[in-house]
XYZ file of C-alpha atoms in Angstrom:
773
model
C -18.322 -16.043 -13.201
C -21.187 -18.504 -13.468
C -21.395 -21.547 -11.213
C -23.803 -24.461 -11.175
C -25.284 -25.378 -7.790
C -25.714 -28.998 -8.881
C -22.065 -29.057 -9.931
C -21.046 -27.510 -6.597
C -22.823 -30.302 -4.737
C -20.744 -32.885 -6.578
C -18.153 -31.893 -3.957
C -20.528 -31.839 -0.964
C -22.168 -34.694 0.875
C -25.744 -33.453 0.688
C -28.782 -32.860 -1.512
C -28.908 -29.418 -3.100
C -32.627 -29.735 -3.895
C -33.398 -29.319 -0.184
C -31.477 -26.036 0.035
C -33.166 -22.654 0.474
C -31.207 -20.978 -2.333
C -32.169 -17.315 -1.598
C -31.126 -17.775 2.030
C -27.893 -19.468 0.942
C -27.099 -16.579 -1.410
C -27.761 -14.059 1.372
C -25.445 -15.907 3.778
C -22.770 -16.270 1.093
C -22.904 -12.545 0.365
C -22.476 -11.726 4.055
C -19.581 -14.087 4.704
C -17.637 -14.814 1.539
C -18.179 -12.935 -1.714
C -20.858 -11.220 -3.741
C -23.295 -13.301 -5.742
C -24.594 -10.680 -8.152
C -27.636 -12.814 -9.016
C -28.974 -16.314 -9.377
C -31.478 -17.978 -11.657
C -33.263 -21.291 -11.763
C -32.734 -23.630 -14.705
C -35.497 -26.055 -15.522
C -35.071 -27.637 -18.942
C -37.881 -29.315 -20.804
C -36.160 -31.999 -22.889
C -39.331 -32.945 -24.772
C -38.621 -30.670 -27.802
C -35.035 -31.983 -28.060
C -33.931 -35.000 -30.042
C -30.680 -36.465 -31.296
C -30.083 -36.856 -35.006
C -27.474 -38.694 -37.086
C -26.215 -36.953 -40.222
C -27.071 -39.065 -43.265
C -26.675 -36.609 -46.123
C -24.861 -33.311 -46.534
C -26.095 -31.073 -49.342
C -25.193 -27.555 -50.472
C -28.126 -25.892 -48.712
C -29.690 -28.633 -46.632
C -28.524 -31.386 -44.347
C -30.511 -34.554 -43.732
C -30.376 -36.152 -40.319
C -32.153 -39.206 -38.980
C -33.731 -39.194 -35.523
C -33.783 -42.656 -33.914
C -36.219 -41.327 -31.335
C -38.699 -39.960 -33.885
C -37.800 -42.624 -36.466
C -37.758 -40.154 -39.313
C -35.467 -38.006 -41.424
C -35.370 -34.253 -40.883
C -34.139 -31.564 -43.273
C -32.121 -28.733 -41.635
C -30.243 -25.678 -42.839
C -26.647 -26.357 -43.863
C -23.744 -25.725 -41.450
C -20.049 -25.588 -42.298
C -18.927 -27.676 -39.313
C -21.211 -30.680 -39.944
C -19.589 -34.103 -40.410
C -21.203 -37.160 -41.930
C -22.444 -39.853 -39.508
C -21.937 -37.537 -36.491
C -24.641 -37.047 -33.871
C -26.181 -33.591 -33.213
C -28.815 -32.167 -30.919
C -31.821 -30.549 -32.595
C -34.861 -28.781 -31.173
C -38.439 -28.469 -32.366
C -39.909 -24.971 -32.473
C -43.590 -25.215 -33.300
C -43.754 -27.361 -36.410
C -40.134 -26.805 -37.491
C -36.845 -28.266 -36.335
C -33.542 -26.389 -35.969
C -30.038 -26.925 -34.684
C -29.919 -26.664 -30.884
C -27.780 -23.826 -29.517
C -26.046 -23.094 -26.229
C -28.817 -20.678 -25.319
C -31.300 -23.551 -25.510
C -29.310 -25.260 -22.726
C -29.395 -22.213 -20.411
C -26.370 -20.286 -21.627
C -26.254 -16.539 -22.265
C -24.113 -17.189 -25.336
C -25.517 -17.830 -28.779
C -23.556 -20.578 -30.581
C -24.304 -23.902 -32.247
C -23.557 -27.035 -30.278
C -20.801 -29.259 -31.695
C -21.230 -32.900 -32.640
C -22.092 -35.050 -29.611
C -21.225 -38.544 -28.482
C -23.994 -40.798 -27.185
C -24.178 -44.575 -26.876
C -26.364 -46.072 -29.563
C -28.700 -47.685 -27.056
C -29.466 -44.247 -25.597
C -29.971 -42.361 -28.872
C -33.623 -43.359 -29.160
C -34.548 -41.080 -26.207
C -33.113 -42.814 -23.169
C -30.333 -40.183 -23.135
C -32.789 -37.700 -21.594
C -32.698 -39.623 -18.320
C -28.934 -38.953 -18.026
C -29.326 -35.152 -18.125
C -29.642 -32.977 -15.008
C -32.568 -30.800 -16.071
C -33.025 -28.736 -12.891
C -30.323 -26.489 -11.482
C -29.548 -23.057 -10.058
C -26.923 -20.834 -11.700
C -25.051 -18.503 -9.353
C -23.389 -15.432 -10.874
C -20.409 -14.567 -8.646
C -18.940 -11.080 -9.007
C -15.330 -11.580 -10.119
C -14.102 -8.458 -8.327
C -15.157 -9.837 -4.970
C -12.921 -12.916 -5.318
C -9.795 -11.252 -6.729
C -7.952 -12.132 -3.518
C -9.257 -15.695 -3.483
C -7.516 -17.876 -6.149
C -9.136 -20.945 -4.573
C -12.652 -19.718 -5.407
C -12.172 -19.548 -9.183
C -13.592 -23.045 -9.420
C -16.613 -24.989 -8.184
C -14.698 -26.797 -5.442
C -13.538 -23.573 -3.788
C -17.101 -22.285 -3.646
C -18.292 -25.715 -2.494
C -15.866 -25.516 0.431
C -17.399 -22.204 1.537
C -20.988 -23.407 1.087
C -20.282 -26.633 2.984
C -18.930 -24.570 5.873
C -21.969 -22.287 5.772
C -24.432 -25.192 5.757
C -22.281 -27.235 8.145
C -22.149 -30.085 5.646
C -19.199 -32.351 4.899
C -16.945 -31.545 1.970
C -16.021 -34.676 0.036
C -12.314 -35.528 0.289
C -10.519 -34.525 -2.868
C -9.111 -38.055 -3.146
C -12.592 -39.351 -4.006
C -12.534 -37.228 -7.161
C -9.089 -38.259 -8.391
C -7.474 -41.158 -10.191
C -4.188 -42.123 -8.578
C -1.058 -41.966 -10.717
C 2.650 -42.169 -9.850
C 4.455 -38.827 -9.798
C 8.014 -38.364 -10.967
C 9.770 -35.249 -9.689
C 12.519 -33.516 -11.651
C 14.846 -30.986 -10.023
C 16.755 -30.342 -13.255
C 15.620 -27.967 -15.955
C 15.021 -30.703 -18.478
C 14.162 -34.374 -18.600
C 13.776 -37.041 -21.267
C 10.194 -38.216 -21.018
C 7.989 -39.198 -23.981
C 8.186 -35.505 -24.913
C 11.439 -33.932 -23.764
C 10.625 -31.002 -21.477
C 12.968 -28.023 -21.006
C 12.055 -25.362 -18.422
C 13.842 -22.020 -18.402
C 13.489 -19.259 -15.808
C 11.993 -21.018 -12.822
C 11.074 -17.623 -11.340
C 8.286 -17.516 -13.927
C 7.436 -21.228 -14.024
C 6.483 -22.010 -10.433
C 5.401 -25.572 -11.287
C 5.146 -27.497 -14.537
C 3.497 -30.918 -14.690
C 2.767 -32.970 -17.761
C 1.025 -36.165 -18.795
C 1.636 -38.107 -22.004
C -1.203 -40.079 -23.570
C -1.049 -42.372 -26.576
C -3.566 -44.442 -28.529
C -6.100 -41.623 -28.315
C -9.387 -42.059 -30.143
C -10.905 -38.622 -30.868
C -14.478 -38.412 -29.685
C -17.159 -35.732 -29.897
C -18.377 -33.847 -26.853
C -20.010 -36.042 -24.246
C -23.712 -35.313 -24.037
C -24.058 -34.829 -20.259
C -20.899 -32.693 -20.058
C -22.141 -30.532 -22.925
C -25.245 -29.587 -20.939
C -23.144 -28.870 -17.839
C -20.577 -26.694 -19.632
C -23.151 -24.735 -21.615
C -24.970 -23.837 -18.404
C -21.887 -21.946 -17.144
C -21.201 -20.314 -20.531
C -18.324 -22.611 -21.529
C -18.526 -23.639 -25.186
C -18.235 -27.428 -25.764
C -15.672 -28.420 -28.401
C -14.676 -32.087 -28.092
C -14.425 -34.666 -25.341
C -10.681 -34.060 -24.830
C -10.871 -30.254 -24.731
C -14.112 -30.364 -22.743
C -12.349 -32.461 -20.129
C -9.576 -29.881 -19.658
C -12.136 -27.056 -19.476
C -14.202 -29.016 -16.973
C -11.170 -29.379 -14.670
C -10.467 -25.643 -14.919
C -14.032 -24.790 -13.951
C -14.057 -27.506 -11.298
C -10.762 -26.844 -9.486
C -9.705 -23.466 -10.869
C -6.543 -24.945 -12.442
C -6.228 -24.385 -16.222
C -4.958 -27.272 -18.354
C -3.889 -27.353 -21.977
C -3.815 -30.314 -24.367
C -1.315 -30.435 -27.252
C -1.470 -32.836 -30.178
C 1.804 -34.618 -29.427
C 2.353 -35.724 -33.063
C 2.284 -32.071 -34.138
C 5.244 -31.315 -31.857
C 7.617 -32.449 -34.601
C 10.782 -31.946 -32.556
C 9.376 -34.122 -29.761
C 10.467 -31.320 -27.389
C 8.466 -28.922 -25.258
C 10.607 -25.959 -24.192
C 9.429 -23.110 -21.965
C 11.238 -19.805 -22.400
C 10.887 -16.061 -22.758
C 9.763 -14.920 -26.164
C 12.103 -13.267 -28.596
C 11.328 -9.821 -29.926
C 9.185 -9.846 -33.075
C 8.400 -13.582 -32.851
C 4.880 -14.363 -34.039
C 2.323 -16.933 -32.946
C -1.019 -17.957 -34.461
C -3.476 -18.503 -31.596
C -6.425 -20.889 -31.416
C -8.896 -18.038 -31.980
C -7.313 -17.304 -35.378
C -5.420 -14.114 -34.597
C -1.664 -13.844 -35.122
C 0.195 -11.931 -32.435
C 3.650 -10.401 -32.306
C 5.639 -11.156 -29.144
C 8.159 -9.205 -27.091
C 10.860 -10.308 -24.660
C 8.576 -9.855 -21.626
C 6.181 -12.569 -22.871
C 6.563 -16.228 -21.931
C 5.878 -18.984 -24.418
C 5.711 -22.744 -24.817
C 7.790 -23.826 -27.810
C 8.683 -27.002 -29.699
C 12.303 -26.191 -28.964
C 12.372 -23.763 -31.883
C 9.078 -21.961 -32.490
C 6.269 -20.915 -30.130
C 3.317 -23.289 -29.968
C 1.386 -21.609 -27.117
C 1.256 -18.331 -25.184
C 1.892 -19.439 -21.595
C -1.101 -19.107 -19.316
C -3.288 -17.409 -21.914
C -4.021 -19.441 -25.060
C -2.686 -22.308 -27.121
C -1.503 -22.097 -30.714
C -3.113 -23.408 -33.889
C -0.102 -25.491 -34.890
C -0.635 -28.075 -32.104
C -4.429 -27.876 -31.772
C -6.506 -31.011 -31.088
C -8.539 -32.242 -34.067
C -10.254 -35.400 -35.345
C -6.922 -36.900 -36.376
C -5.253 -36.574 -32.979
C -3.658 -39.886 -31.924
C -1.553 -38.837 -28.910
C -1.700 -36.055 -26.341
C 0.691 -33.989 -24.264
C -1.286 -32.514 -21.344
C 0.161 -29.506 -19.548
C -0.714 -28.412 -15.994
C 1.387 -25.457 -14.921
C 1.526 -22.526 -12.537
C 3.097 -19.380 -13.960
C 4.112 -16.092 -12.371
C 0.950 -14.016 -11.991
C 2.588 -10.716 -12.931
C 4.051 -12.066 -16.176
C 0.688 -13.431 -17.337
C -1.144 -10.245 -16.343
C 1.261 -7.974 -18.250
C 1.088 -10.047 -21.441
C -2.707 -10.348 -21.335
C -3.059 -6.600 -20.766
C -0.616 -5.708 -23.544
C -2.296 -7.946 -26.109
C -5.832 -7.211 -24.859
C -6.454 -10.946 -24.641
C -8.239 -12.055 -21.480
C -9.215 -15.703 -21.258
C -10.637 -17.935 -18.540
C -7.133 -19.333 -18.199
C -5.328 -15.990 -17.835
C -7.956 -14.729 -15.379
C -7.020 -17.587 -13.054
C -3.246 -17.467 -13.531
C -3.331 -13.756 -12.648
C -4.542 -14.643 -9.145
C -1.408 -16.572 -8.002
C -2.543 -20.201 -8.150
C -1.452 -22.912 -5.752
C 1.480 -24.811 -7.356
C 0.491 -27.961 -5.453
C -2.832 -28.284 -7.281
C -1.200 -28.727 -10.710
C -0.769 -32.454 -10.012
C -4.246 -32.717 -8.525
C -5.710 -31.232 -11.701
C -4.134 -33.960 -13.856
C -5.449 -36.668 -11.529
C -8.889 -35.038 -11.710
C -8.710 -35.084 -15.518
C -7.861 -38.800 -15.515
C -10.855 -39.449 -13.236
C -13.174 -37.562 -15.610
C -11.837 -39.442 -18.629
C -12.318 -42.710 -16.754
C -15.898 -41.833 -15.803
C -16.641 -40.915 -19.444
C -15.007 -44.164 -20.575
C -12.835 -42.343 -23.098
C -10.458 -44.534 -25.141
C -7.222 -42.869 -23.973
C -4.085 -44.732 -22.878
C -1.966 -42.838 -20.344
C 1.748 -43.553 -20.630
C 4.199 -43.371 -17.739
C 3.963 -41.131 -14.729
C 2.950 -37.542 -14.055
C 6.148 -35.599 -14.633
C 6.748 -32.523 -12.482
C 9.223 -29.661 -12.537
C 9.451 -27.480 -9.463
C 8.904 -28.312 -5.826
C 5.646 -28.256 -3.927
C 5.244 -25.356 -1.525
C 4.976 -26.112 2.159
C 1.939 -24.913 4.102
C 2.690 -22.135 6.563
C 1.815 -22.094 10.262
C 0.263 -19.085 11.977
C 0.235 -18.910 15.764
C -2.505 -16.840 17.391
C -4.088 -16.691 20.822
C -7.785 -17.030 21.478
C -7.581 -13.790 23.439
C -6.251 -11.959 20.367
C -9.169 -13.155 18.217
C -11.726 -12.058 20.821
C -10.032 -8.698 21.360
C -9.882 -7.839 17.675
C -13.473 -8.911 17.008
C -14.808 -7.464 20.263
C -16.838 -10.561 21.115
C -16.558 -13.645 23.308
C -16.053 -16.879 21.378
C -16.116 -20.535 22.238
C -12.876 -22.317 21.370
C -14.887 -25.082 19.694
C -16.444 -22.556 17.310
C -13.019 -21.247 16.299
C -11.608 -24.722 15.753
C -14.581 -26.111 13.837
C -14.944 -23.034 11.623
C -11.338 -23.237 10.482
C -11.409 -27.000 10.068
C -14.480 -26.796 7.832
C -12.419 -24.506 5.611
C -9.708 -27.218 5.550
C -7.304 -25.467 7.918
C -5.483 -27.722 10.346
C -5.876 -26.488 13.907
C -4.263 -27.647 17.110
C -3.826 -26.005 20.486
C -0.355 -25.342 21.845
C -0.123 -27.584 24.946
C 2.760 -25.561 26.395
C 1.161 -22.109 26.151
C -0.068 -20.401 29.325
C -3.247 -19.212 27.573
C -5.282 -20.798 24.779
C -3.092 -20.583 21.697
C -3.840 -22.029 18.271
C -1.233 -23.356 15.853
C -3.012 -23.069 12.506
C -1.676 -24.696 9.334
C -2.868 -22.743 6.312
C -3.695 -24.931 3.287
C -1.576 -24.070 0.274
C -4.614 -23.106 -1.823
C -5.164 -20.218 0.631
C -1.521 -19.396 1.269
C -0.360 -17.963 -2.050
C -1.765 -14.459 -1.452
C -4.801 -14.708 0.824
C -3.879 -15.959 4.308
C -0.453 -14.732 5.406
C -0.819 -13.031 8.815
C -2.812 -13.596 11.975
C -5.294 -10.830 11.071
C -6.330 -12.981 8.089
C -7.186 -15.798 10.495
C -9.241 -13.380 12.592
C -11.127 -12.377 9.458
C -11.934 -16.026 8.676
C -13.409 -16.514 12.133
C -15.177 -13.168 12.094
C -16.968 -13.617 8.794
C -18.456 -16.948 9.878
C -19.365 -15.556 13.281
C -21.213 -12.872 11.343
C -20.230 -9.223 11.303
C -23.909 -8.297 11.479
C -24.210 -10.110 14.826
C -21.441 -8.050 16.416
C -23.070 -5.335 18.522
C -22.261 -1.884 17.177
C -20.541 0.149 19.876
C -19.141 3.577 19.208
C -15.492 3.886 20.194
C -15.065 5.674 23.514
C -12.457 8.242 24.277
C -11.806 9.713 27.674
C -11.611 13.476 27.321
C -9.558 15.367 29.857
C -8.761 19.068 30.041
C -5.205 19.855 29.084
C -2.955 22.862 29.049
C -3.172 24.678 25.715
C -0.805 27.452 26.698
C 2.102 25.820 24.854
C 0.180 25.740 21.555
C -1.130 29.254 22.069
C 2.385 30.540 22.602
C 3.350 29.333 19.120
C 0.619 31.549 17.712
C 1.723 34.433 19.963
C 5.363 34.065 18.883
C 4.539 33.993 15.160
C 2.050 36.851 15.505
C 4.550 39.023 17.358
C 7.361 38.315 14.876
C 5.152 38.686 11.802
C 3.165 41.755 12.832
C 5.190 43.284 15.650
C 8.550 42.984 13.872
C 7.130 43.190 10.302
C 8.818 39.952 9.207
C 7.716 37.489 6.515
C 7.609 33.787 7.420
C 9.434 31.272 5.202
C 9.541 27.479 5.265
C 12.756 26.012 3.907
C 13.690 22.403 3.136
C 14.698 20.186 6.081
C 17.980 19.343 4.317
C 21.082 21.474 3.856
C 21.631 22.733 0.306
C 25.107 21.253 -0.158
C 25.960 23.568 -3.079
C 25.124 26.619 -0.955
C 27.209 25.279 1.940
C 30.174 25.092 -0.420
C 29.641 28.755 -1.293
C 29.507 29.551 2.427
C 32.703 27.534 2.900
C 31.199 26.070 6.051
C 30.938 22.404 7.037
C 28.276 21.559 9.651
C 29.196 19.283 12.554
C 27.034 16.613 14.169
C 24.708 16.573 11.155
C 22.404 13.610 10.503
C 23.147 12.028 7.109
C 20.338 10.351 5.145
C 21.110 6.773 4.070
C 19.086 6.975 0.854
C 19.020 10.676 -0.118
C 16.787 11.856 -2.933
C 19.799 13.761 -4.263
C 23.461 14.240 -3.397
C 22.625 17.930 -2.932
C 20.096 17.112 -0.200
C 21.670 14.504 2.036
C 22.107 16.083 5.499
C 19.464 17.303 7.928
C 19.789 20.951 9.003
C 21.510 21.774 12.302
C 20.822 25.506 11.884
C 18.241 27.477 9.908
C 20.487 30.414 9.049
C 21.959 29.152 5.706
C 18.441 28.813 4.385
C 17.529 32.350 5.450
C 20.697 33.797 3.881
C 19.783 32.030 0.635
C 16.271 33.507 0.901
C 17.865 36.969 0.984
C 19.990 36.143 -2.061
C 16.963 34.831 -3.967
C 14.722 37.817 -3.159
C 17.282 40.662 -3.205
C 15.721 42.199 -6.317
C 12.233 42.304 -4.809
C 12.862 45.043 -2.204
C 15.682 47.060 -0.646
C 14.710 45.963 2.862
C 13.914 42.292 3.580
C 12.958 40.738 6.908
C 12.410 36.931 7.073
C 11.835 34.473 9.903
C 11.428 30.706 10.077
C 9.891 28.592 12.824
C 11.419 25.213 11.987
C 13.245 22.135 13.238
C 16.882 21.111 13.422
C 18.438 17.696 13.980
C 21.698 16.901 15.786
C 23.697 13.694 15.924
C 25.176 12.771 19.308
C 24.839 9.540 21.204
C 21.395 9.609 19.603
C 19.582 11.863 17.177
C 17.882 14.838 18.842
C 15.332 17.175 17.329
C 14.862 20.840 18.305
C 12.485 23.611 17.335
C 14.226 26.838 16.366
C 13.038 30.405 15.746
C 15.455 32.132 13.385
C 15.318 35.486 11.626
C 17.249 37.980 9.535
C 16.890 41.765 9.057
C 18.498 42.908 5.783
C 18.960 46.366 4.220
C 20.714 47.012 0.905
C 21.179 50.780 1.387
C 21.550 51.481 5.110
C 23.629 50.155 7.999
C 21.500 48.213 10.484
C 22.262 49.487 13.979
C 22.881 46.702 16.493
C 20.933 48.445 19.245
C 17.962 49.232 17.063
C 17.771 45.576 15.995
C 18.227 44.524 19.620
C 15.342 46.765 20.608
C 13.217 45.192 17.885
C 13.970 41.675 19.104
C 13.422 42.710 22.711
C 9.796 43.416 21.831
C 9.389 39.659 21.375
C 10.860 38.967 24.811
C 8.590 41.607 26.337
C 5.593 39.962 24.668
C 6.620 36.582 26.101
C 7.396 38.148 29.514
C 10.978 36.932 29.323
C 13.645 38.822 31.272
C 16.762 37.940 29.264
C 20.391 39.008 29.414
C 22.679 39.754 26.470
C 26.305 38.614 26.701
C 28.868 39.530 24.051
C 30.587 36.737 22.063
C 34.174 37.357 20.993
C 34.453 34.261 18.752
C 31.065 33.210 17.342
C 30.447 29.565 16.424
C 29.080 30.310 12.962
C 30.892 32.108 10.114
C 27.934 34.389 9.369
C 28.068 35.956 12.877
C 30.268 39.032 13.245
C 32.879 38.922 16.074
C 32.316 41.447 18.920
C 28.912 42.323 17.467
C 27.181 39.089 18.396
C 25.708 38.181 21.776
C 24.435 35.114 23.533
C 20.908 35.547 24.855
C 20.593 34.085 28.343
C 17.786 33.366 30.730
C 18.768 32.630 34.339
C 22.318 31.963 33.149
C 21.324 29.446 30.401
C 21.888 30.209 26.730
C 18.617 30.249 24.761
C 20.051 31.597 21.486
C 22.232 34.189 19.853
C 21.765 37.450 17.946
C 24.025 39.932 16.242
C 25.311 41.569 13.102
C 25.975 39.387 10.054
C 29.598 39.133 8.981
C 29.960 41.742 6.257
C 32.690 39.897 4.314
C 30.667 36.679 4.077
C 27.465 38.544 3.245
C 29.084 40.297 0.270
C 29.628 36.908 -1.413
C 25.890 36.734 -1.977
C 24.441 40.249 -1.770
C 25.429 43.874 -1.131
C 24.007 45.224 2.127
C 23.932 44.827 5.903
C 22.095 42.282 8.054
C 21.224 41.361 11.627
C 20.536 37.688 12.414
C 19.203 35.699 15.355
C 18.441 32.074 16.286
C 16.462 31.223 19.421
C 15.489 28.004 21.179
C 11.840 27.742 20.167
C 11.261 24.731 22.439
C 12.143 26.960 25.399
C 10.081 29.886 24.116
C 7.072 27.668 23.533
C 7.180 25.868 26.859
C 8.255 28.781 29.057
C 5.637 29.674 31.631
C 5.933 33.267 32.890
C 5.509 34.094 36.526
C 1.892 34.543 37.416
C 1.114 38.254 37.574
C -0.708 39.558 40.568
C -2.454 42.893 40.813
C -0.659 45.430 42.986
C -2.201 48.694 43.981
C -0.429 51.690 42.504
C 1.422 53.828 44.988
C -0.402 56.936 46.137
C 2.880 58.782 46.504
C 4.747 60.543 43.685
C 7.893 59.187 42.062
C 11.132 61.038 41.512
C 13.306 60.717 38.405
C 17.054 61.274 38.367
C 19.284 61.133 35.294
C 22.916 60.176 35.519
C 25.442 60.365 32.626
C 28.610 58.316 32.709
C 31.550 57.406 30.494
C 32.102 53.646 30.687
C 34.554 51.159 29.133
C 33.248 49.445 25.998
C 33.529 46.025 27.647
C 30.948 47.049 30.259
C 27.517 46.218 28.842
C 24.353 48.225 29.347
C 22.635 45.127 30.657
C 25.215 44.725 33.428
C 24.778 48.368 34.470
C 20.977 48.118 34.504
C 21.064 44.999 36.677
C 23.537 46.574 39.099
C 21.567 49.813 39.535
C 18.305 47.931 40.246
C 20.047 46.163 43.130
C 21.133 49.405 44.872
C 17.759 49.809 46.620
C 14.264 48.446 46.470
C 13.073 52.059 46.108
C 14.583 52.158 42.606
C 11.547 50.886 40.702
C 13.017 51.168 37.178
C 16.217 52.059 35.337
C 16.204 52.912 31.616
C 18.885 53.814 29.080
C 17.790 57.110 27.563
C 20.877 58.184 25.569
C 24.269 57.045 24.400
C 27.115 58.779 22.570
C 30.408 57.636 21.014
C 33.348 59.748 19.776
C 36.090 58.418 17.514
C 38.876 59.713 19.792
C 37.422 57.911 22.829
C 38.714 54.584 21.521
C 37.265 51.999 23.969
C 34.843 54.286 25.850
C 31.311 55.491 25.340
C 28.879 57.864 27.042
C 25.631 56.532 28.456
C 22.726 58.289 30.180
C 20.412 56.364 32.552
C 17.123 57.506 34.030
C 16.360 56.106 37.511
C 12.821 56.189 38.817
C 12.679 56.415 42.653
C 9.543 55.802 44.722
C 8.597 54.887 48.275
C 5.301 53.005 48.523
C 4.697 54.230 52.094
C 5.326 57.989 51.890
C 6.515 60.897 49.831
C 10.282 60.893 49.523
C 12.100 63.944 50.860
C 15.133 65.627 49.287
C 17.591 64.055 51.702
C 16.380 60.540 50.846
C 16.578 61.193 47.120
C 20.087 62.653 47.412
C 21.211 59.658 49.486
C 20.013 57.236 46.817
C 21.689 59.371 44.163
C 24.959 59.105 46.044
C 24.637 55.301 46.261
C 23.955 55.126 42.537
C 27.088 57.163 41.774
C 29.150 55.014 44.128
C 27.894 51.848 42.409
C 28.746 53.193 38.971
C 32.167 54.347 40.089
C 32.893 50.929 41.569
C 32.072 49.385 38.170
C 34.648 51.615 36.453
C 32.328 54.352 35.253
C 33.297 58.034 35.190
C 30.531 60.508 36.133
C 30.108 63.284 33.600
C-alpha cells in the first residue's frame, strides 16, 4: 500500500520537509509496521501544459493550450470529449497525452479530463500542485491486524506519536451534518433503505445529494491520487476514493436517478443471480454473497464493487452515497470465491470500525466543500445500526513493568497511550498505580482486546531494541530419578524377563466390547462431548483392552503374552487418576498352571525387591477373574493388585484357550523404595538343609506356611517349596515338600541343635493343621 508523506502531514501539525525520512522509516519499522521501501517524488511541471479540446478527428485530436497560446495535434483517444481540459506533456519536440506514470505512479494509464478554473489554465495551475513528496510503500501483511492503518490518518497517528507531534483533531477535517438514527430495518428517506440481516451489516449510513453538476477530476487531487496508484475518474468518484485512502473507510456513490424503484435494499444474494460490475465483468452469485439491490435486482456487490447499472456518468443529477461496515468474513469469502480483490474489499476484510462510517461521510462533505463542487446535500446523514462503545482495560503499572522487564515512568506510559488517542486515567482507589484505559473504537474491533495488547503498545514505543537481553535463568537442583528409572526397570523386566509384548490401548472403554463381556463398569468418568457413542467412558481397568488384544491377535500365534503400562480414571468425590501395570498370559493349546504363572510374576517382585503376600479371593470383583484361582497381592497388609486364572467360560466367548491375568498398582511399584541393602559377611560355618513333607488342607496357602516356618528361629535362614503333589481322591488336601536351610553365624551346628530345630518345625506345622508324611 502506497502512502504520501505530504498527505500524511495533512493530519499532523508540523512540516514534513524538515523530517529525516530514512530515520523515520527506520523508527516506523521498529515500532509499528514494515515500510518495504520509500522513494522521493520531485516533479518538474515545466514540460506539462493544459489543453482544451477544440476538434476531434478520426486519427487526430486538436487541443488548444492557453499557456502556450497554440494548437497542438495529438493521437486520437476514445474517451476524449469536446471542450474538456486535458493534461499533456512535451517529450523532446513532440507532445503526448500525460499518463499516471508521469505523475509518479507505477501504473500506466491515461489521465481523464480535468477541471481547472479558467484563470489558472494559462499556467498558474502549476503553483497549486505539490511537486515534492515522499512515497512510503507499507507492506500490507504487516498491518493485517490494524484496520485503522489502512488509511493515511492511521499512519499519521503513529508517525505523530513517533515524532512527538500533535495529531490534528478529526473535527477539523469534517463538515458537520445532523445524524438521524434508525433502529428499524427500513426507513423512508429520499431513497427508501431496507437492511436485512444485521449480523452482516454492522452499520449502514447514507447521504442523499441532489442538484449535482458532474465535473471532471480536480487537478490537484488527480496528482495526489496518481501518486498512490489510485486512478482518477471524476470529481465525485475521486472524492469517495480520497476518503477511503484518507480514513480507510470505503464509500460508494450511486446515481440516484438510476435506482428506478427509489429503494435501496440490502440482502443476501439468490442463487444464480447475475450482476454486471463496474469493471465490465458479469458475475454469478450464490446465497452466501451479500448484495445491494434496488429492491428487486442487484446493483452492487457489497463491500467489493459497484454495478454498471447505477454508475456515475456525465449525466448524473443526484447521488446516493453509501458508507457501510460489513461482516469481514462475508466479504472475504465472496472476494476469494470470485477472485476479485479491490481496495474496498481489502479494507472490509479487516473488521472496520462501525463508528467511522459517519465520519467518512462528513469527511467527504468537507472535501467537496474545499473543492467547491456544485452539490446540494439533502436532509441528514441516515444511519442504521448502533455505534459500538469503547471498551475499558484495567492494568497495573507493575504488570506492564513485569512483562516488559524494565522500569518505566508513569508519565511515559500515559503520554504514549494518549498520543495514540487512548484515554488514560489512574484509578484513585487502587492501592498500587493502576490505569483505566479506554480503547478507541478504531483499535477495538480486532486489535486491542486484552491487557497484553496494551503492554505491547507501551513496549513498542519504549523500543524492544533498548530492552537489555538477559537469558532466562533457571535454578537447577539435583532430584531423585529413582522413580523414573523404576519405570524403565519394570518395563524391561516384564518385556524381557517375562517375554511379554507391550501394547497401548485407547483411554476409553470400547462400549461394544463391554456389551459382549456383559460387564458394566462402576465409578467410570463419562465424557461430556464424546467423539463417538462407542468411546464415551474413561477406563477404570485395563483388562478389557488386553482381552480384546488377545481376540484380535489370536491367529498370529498359539501363545500370546501382552502387558500395558497405562492409566485409569475413577469417579468418587472427585476424579482420581492411577497408573496401572496389567498383563495377560494366553495359550491356545495348553493349560496355564497357576503356580508357574505365579512364579513368572514373582520374578518381577524379586527384581523390584518387593516381599509380597498372595491371598486367595473367593469372589473376584471382575467377571474375567476365576473364583478360587485368583489372589490379592499384598504388601505389608495393603492390596497392591490381583492375579489369577481367567474365567474359562467368559474367555470362550472370544477365543479358545487358557489365560492368566494380573493388574498391579503401578504408582506403588514406581514409587516404592526398597530397604537399603548393606553388605554382610558370609558365615564361615556350614549350613544344614532339612526337607520336610506334609499333607495340608487346600485352604492353607504356601505363603502362610513359608512365613510361619521363618519365624520358628532366627537360625532358619531360608525356606523354599521344592515339591508339591495332588491326588484326585485327596479332595481338599495336597502334599507339599519344604526345604529349610539352617545356619548359625557363630559356630558349626551340632546334631542335637539341628534335631531340636527340626522338632520345632514339625510342631509348628502340626499346629497349623499339617500332617507329617
